[in-house]
XYZ file of C-alpha atoms in Angstrom:
331
model
C 0.062 21.989 17.792
C 3.016 20.877 14.943
C 3.145 19.102 11.293
C 5.432 18.847 8.590
C 4.702 20.441 5.599
C 5.935 20.968 2.157
C 7.062 24.280 1.658
C 7.976 23.679 -2.291
C 8.380 20.414 -4.706
C 11.408 19.129 -4.603
C 13.423 16.460 -2.092
C 11.864 16.074 0.858
C 14.851 16.635 3.037
C 15.410 19.672 1.236
C 11.451 21.087 0.623
C 9.891 19.829 4.530
C 9.830 21.907 7.535
C 7.813 21.385 10.687
C 5.793 24.038 11.678
C 3.265 25.088 14.483
C -0.314 25.667 14.021
C -3.642 25.867 15.305
C -6.651 23.340 13.694
C -9.732 24.629 13.412
C -12.868 24.000 14.342
C -14.473 21.381 12.326
C -16.985 22.237 9.535
C -20.093 20.602 8.493
C -18.737 16.855 7.259
C -15.738 17.607 9.099
C -14.006 16.127 12.259
C -10.864 16.985 14.294
C -8.803 13.704 14.983
C -5.823 13.838 17.353
C -2.986 11.543 15.209
C -1.662 8.478 16.830
C 0.995 7.453 13.890
C 1.466 7.613 10.443
C 3.348 5.947 7.689
C 6.134 6.880 5.844
C 5.552 5.552 2.261
C 7.472 5.475 -1.297
C 4.258 7.338 -2.503
C 4.710 10.392 -0.143
C 8.182 10.809 -1.652
C 6.983 10.807 -5.161
C 4.050 13.347 -3.899
C 6.821 15.671 -2.001
C 8.977 16.089 -5.451
C 5.558 15.935 -7.904
C 6.307 13.630 -9.643
C 3.272 11.663 -7.920
C -0.668 11.837 -10.081
C -1.804 14.319 -7.739
C 0.482 17.583 -7.511
C 0.218 19.620 -4.047
C 0.286 23.475 -4.312
C 2.636 24.611 -1.293
C 2.141 25.575 1.399
C 0.590 22.563 1.441
C 0.137 19.731 4.174
C 1.633 15.774 3.729
C 1.223 12.217 4.842
C -1.175 10.011 3.009
C -2.297 7.360 5.721
C -2.481 6.938 9.686
C -4.436 6.407 12.471
C -5.793 8.973 15.391
C -8.815 9.395 17.271
C -11.598 12.082 17.222
C -11.592 14.631 19.174
C -14.528 16.851 17.865
C -17.427 16.869 15.231
C -18.433 19.477 12.929
C -21.955 20.798 13.515
C -24.104 18.279 12.859
C -21.952 15.387 12.489
C -22.664 12.326 14.655
C -21.491 13.062 18.264
C -21.259 9.642 19.299
C -17.573 10.054 16.856
C -16.164 11.879 19.698
C -13.149 9.776 21.196
C -13.420 6.966 18.755
C -10.118 5.630 16.661
C -9.959 5.991 13.077
C -8.151 4.810 10.277
C -7.978 7.915 7.883
C -8.331 7.128 4.190
C -5.215 7.700 1.818
C -6.858 10.412 -0.293
C -4.770 13.154 0.389
C -7.425 15.965 1.367
C -5.784 15.889 4.748
C -2.317 15.299 5.652
C -1.087 12.564 8.041
C 2.647 13.501 9.681
C 0.667 16.083 12.031
C -0.286 16.215 15.430
C -3.722 16.966 14.704
C -5.924 17.410 11.118
C -8.977 18.219 10.320
C -10.460 14.914 8.045
C -13.482 14.540 5.793
C -15.935 12.068 7.299
C -15.194 10.178 4.614
C -11.775 9.865 4.864
C -12.194 8.298 8.222
C -13.234 4.691 9.596
C -14.151 3.988 12.980
C -11.683 1.006 14.448
C -11.413 -0.912 17.457
C -9.342 0.545 20.469
C -7.844 -2.946 20.908
C -5.375 -3.277 17.758
C -1.825 -2.473 17.830
C -1.865 1.133 15.926
C 1.003 0.869 14.293
C -0.240 -1.706 12.054
C -3.570 0.193 12.312
C -1.313 3.091 10.549
C -0.183 0.555 7.692
C -3.883 -0.986 6.830
C -5.464 2.560 4.059
C -2.460 1.807 1.362
C -1.054 -1.660 1.404
C -3.217 -4.092 2.061
C -5.909 -2.281 0.616
C -4.045 -2.386 -2.564
C -3.251 -6.494 -2.263
C -6.754 -7.422 -1.632
C -7.860 -5.472 -4.308
C -5.576 -6.609 -6.736
C -6.582 -10.263 -5.875
C -9.873 -9.396 -5.505
C -10.996 -6.719 -8.479
C -8.638 -8.838 -10.974
C -9.000 -12.632 -13.039
C -11.250 -14.247 -11.967
C -11.240 -15.236 -7.728
C -13.800 -18.428 -8.323
C -11.423 -20.359 -10.533
C -9.894 -23.551 -8.876
C -6.450 -23.692 -8.219
C -5.575 -20.219 -9.081
C -2.513 -18.796 -9.033
C -0.714 -15.768 -9.389
C 2.508 -13.815 -9.867
C 3.901 -11.017 -8.560
C 7.102 -9.252 -8.827
C 9.184 -8.200 -5.898
C 7.268 -10.322 -3.858
C 9.701 -9.138 -0.938
C 7.569 -5.455 -0.913
C 4.948 -4.657 1.103
C 2.202 -4.836 -0.502
C 4.119 -8.379 -1.471
C 4.178 -9.531 2.139
C 0.108 -8.467 1.976
C -0.849 -9.972 -1.069
C 0.497 -13.885 -0.065
C -1.273 -13.654 2.659
C -4.225 -12.287 1.458
C -3.648 -15.377 -1.089
C -2.983 -18.101 1.826
C -6.213 -16.838 3.508
C -7.952 -17.384 0.768
C -6.790 -20.410 -0.681
C -5.100 -18.946 -3.997
C -1.491 -19.518 -4.788
C 0.959 -17.212 -5.432
C 4.431 -17.459 -7.528
C 6.935 -14.177 -6.441
C 9.534 -13.238 -7.880
C 12.487 -11.662 -6.046
C 16.305 -9.887 -6.661
C 17.956 -12.411 -3.489
C 18.057 -15.771 -1.646
C 17.701 -13.196 1.537
C 13.879 -12.569 0.416
C 13.361 -15.316 -1.292
C 13.974 -16.716 1.904
C 11.111 -14.315 3.777
C 8.782 -14.966 1.376
C 8.932 -18.432 2.208
C 8.198 -17.786 5.784
C 4.958 -15.615 4.958
C 3.867 -18.451 3.170
C 4.993 -18.042 -0.289
C 3.788 -21.464 -2.421
C 7.140 -20.778 -5.143
C 9.631 -18.125 -4.821
C 11.706 -17.742 -8.086
C 14.565 -15.719 -8.067
C 16.112 -13.384 -11.150
C 18.761 -14.582 -12.951
C 19.623 -15.237 -16.644
C 17.762 -18.469 -15.887
C 14.208 -16.572 -15.099
C 12.395 -18.022 -17.787
C 12.762 -21.773 -17.340
C 12.618 -21.305 -14.143
C 9.042 -19.706 -13.401
C 8.341 -22.746 -15.272
C 9.459 -25.405 -13.771
C 8.109 -23.456 -10.825
C 4.825 -23.163 -11.714
C 5.112 -27.413 -13.318
C 2.209 -27.373 -16.129
C 0.098 -24.615 -14.506
C -1.117 -21.007 -15.812
C -1.368 -17.787 -13.742
C -4.186 -15.897 -13.279
C -3.429 -13.000 -13.168
C 0.423 -11.466 -12.623
C 0.898 -8.421 -10.031
C 3.313 -6.418 -11.011
C 5.649 -2.960 -9.139
C 8.505 -3.898 -11.340
C 8.112 -3.505 -14.523
C 10.347 -4.904 -17.244
C 11.510 -7.904 -17.895
C 10.312 -9.608 -14.519
C 7.409 -8.688 -15.756
C 7.370 -10.296 -19.583
C 8.265 -12.800 -18.167
C 5.838 -13.878 -15.603
C 3.314 -12.824 -17.952
C 3.766 -15.224 -20.588
C 3.398 -17.317 -18.198
C -0.372 -16.684 -17.913
C -3.163 -18.208 -18.523
C -5.685 -17.796 -21.986
C -7.051 -14.272 -20.897
C -4.593 -13.938 -18.095
C -4.090 -10.198 -16.495
C -1.225 -8.512 -16.356
C -1.905 -5.850 -13.316
C 0.359 -2.371 -12.982
C 0.274 -0.832 -9.871
C 4.185 0.888 -9.943
C 7.253 0.495 -12.385
C 10.448 0.583 -9.689
C 12.659 -0.514 -12.170
C 11.889 2.682 -14.044
C 11.047 0.220 -17.016
C 7.570 -0.114 -18.206
C 5.827 -3.475 -18.605
C 4.673 -4.962 -21.435
C 3.234 -7.862 -22.917
C 3.751 -9.743 -26.346
C 1.388 -8.724 -28.813
C 1.510 -12.137 -29.609
C -0.233 -13.156 -26.976
C -2.789 -10.307 -26.950
C -4.112 -11.469 -29.696
C -3.368 -15.287 -29.614
C -4.276 -15.614 -25.569
C -6.100 -12.948 -25.391
C -4.008 -11.628 -22.603
C -5.167 -8.502 -20.689
C -3.114 -5.850 -19.547
C -4.112 -2.969 -17.173
C -3.160 -0.095 -14.204
C -3.739 0.213 -10.798
C -4.114 3.312 -8.979
C -5.729 3.070 -5.237
C -7.208 6.756 -5.249
C -9.615 5.931 -8.571
C -11.091 3.538 -6.120
C -11.585 5.255 -3.275
C -12.940 8.214 -5.232
C -14.708 5.663 -7.330
C -16.403 3.658 -4.311
C -19.282 3.842 -2.480
C -18.014 5.819 0.739
C -20.119 2.519 2.524
C -19.038 -0.204 0.566
C -14.859 1.003 0.980
C -15.849 1.239 4.942
C -16.611 -2.378 4.486
C -13.616 -3.203 2.894
C -11.150 -1.545 4.719
C -13.120 -3.757 8.005
C -12.846 -6.303 6.710
C -8.858 -5.428 6.398
C -9.135 -4.504 9.654
C -10.592 -7.864 11.645
C -7.774 -9.548 9.831
C -5.111 -7.500 11.320
C -7.274 -7.673 14.832
C -6.885 -11.549 14.362
C -3.601 -12.006 13.889
C -3.684 -12.618 9.710
C -2.585 -9.559 8.436
C 0.639 -7.852 9.677
C 4.081 -6.029 7.756
C 7.115 -5.416 9.215
C 8.261 -2.147 10.913
C 12.049 -1.329 11.113
C 11.038 0.991 13.465
C 8.767 4.035 14.878
C 10.057 7.587 15.407
C 9.117 10.973 16.583
C 7.822 13.918 14.474
C 10.860 16.331 15.258
C 12.951 13.320 14.489
C 11.483 13.218 10.563
C 14.697 14.577 8.903
C 16.773 10.969 10.194
C 12.903 9.615 9.886
C 13.079 10.104 6.342
C 16.752 10.107 5.313
C 16.214 6.325 6.526
C 13.660 5.403 4.663
C 15.175 7.458 1.601
C 18.745 5.937 2.259
C 20.537 2.555 1.637
C 20.304 1.400 5.475
C 19.160 -1.867 5.140
C 16.052 -0.899 6.211
C 13.595 -3.693 6.914
C 9.781 -2.698 6.940
C 8.590 0.594 7.523
C 9.381 3.911 9.505
C 6.368 5.186 11.101
C 5.467 8.451 13.087
C 3.883 8.067 16.143
C 2.352 10.392 18.823
C 1.911 10.659 22.370
C 2.672 8.556 25.191
């Protein structure tokens, strides 16, 4: 058995180490899982560098999401789980960059055997984030609902566009270049605007008098401010990342005069505060949409755990990567 382990807080290339280990027998409330695929996410790198909301205590395991098969269950647990394929939820109570791991039974969701494991491995973070942002903020029941988003060609952006189309909502996405705009249009994005000196007027022109119910922001700075200016009365700006390093903001005049809301979202908070059965239900809904082809995400390449240095470099570097790098295990 092998796993990547954090030896200290720092840059992933400097502090990760591939180690051999023997997994303990699962205890009460636990299962032993043989991992089949595990995604590399930007949040994993923040975690390793000590810049996430959870700080690891080295030596510690790493890897937020993945998929695998249950090999054994702890005393008193459901024996029918043995052999089942399961999603590993990104609770940071286990590390998925490993051939095997011990997980809490509350941190797994049983999934079908006939769905691509690489697509399943990516369900834990980005699609659930997109779905919850769409469903839990603003007014999903309103007619002709418009959703604005920054980084429209991001992983979350792709899922958000496909989900919005599924539910009959419209999207306005901001991107940085024409090639990204073409991608977004290909996914079914209704309106796409390139971030340039005419961003404010181009957003207004694209909406043609419509107003945004919510703005979903992962960039911050100017893009978020300009999109927030297009919100309806009592509309909501939701920040879930700040890729630009600049905070999002809403004009005080809009906060007071139009009752615009500004809030944040972190998936771990939802996982901690949501009943296990309810969380399972939402994940199963997403898995069904992956199974029927509604949802999928770009994969740059799949790699073996022993090639972790190359995988980390490709994920972090300016390599022209399009899509996720995913660790795969087994045949």
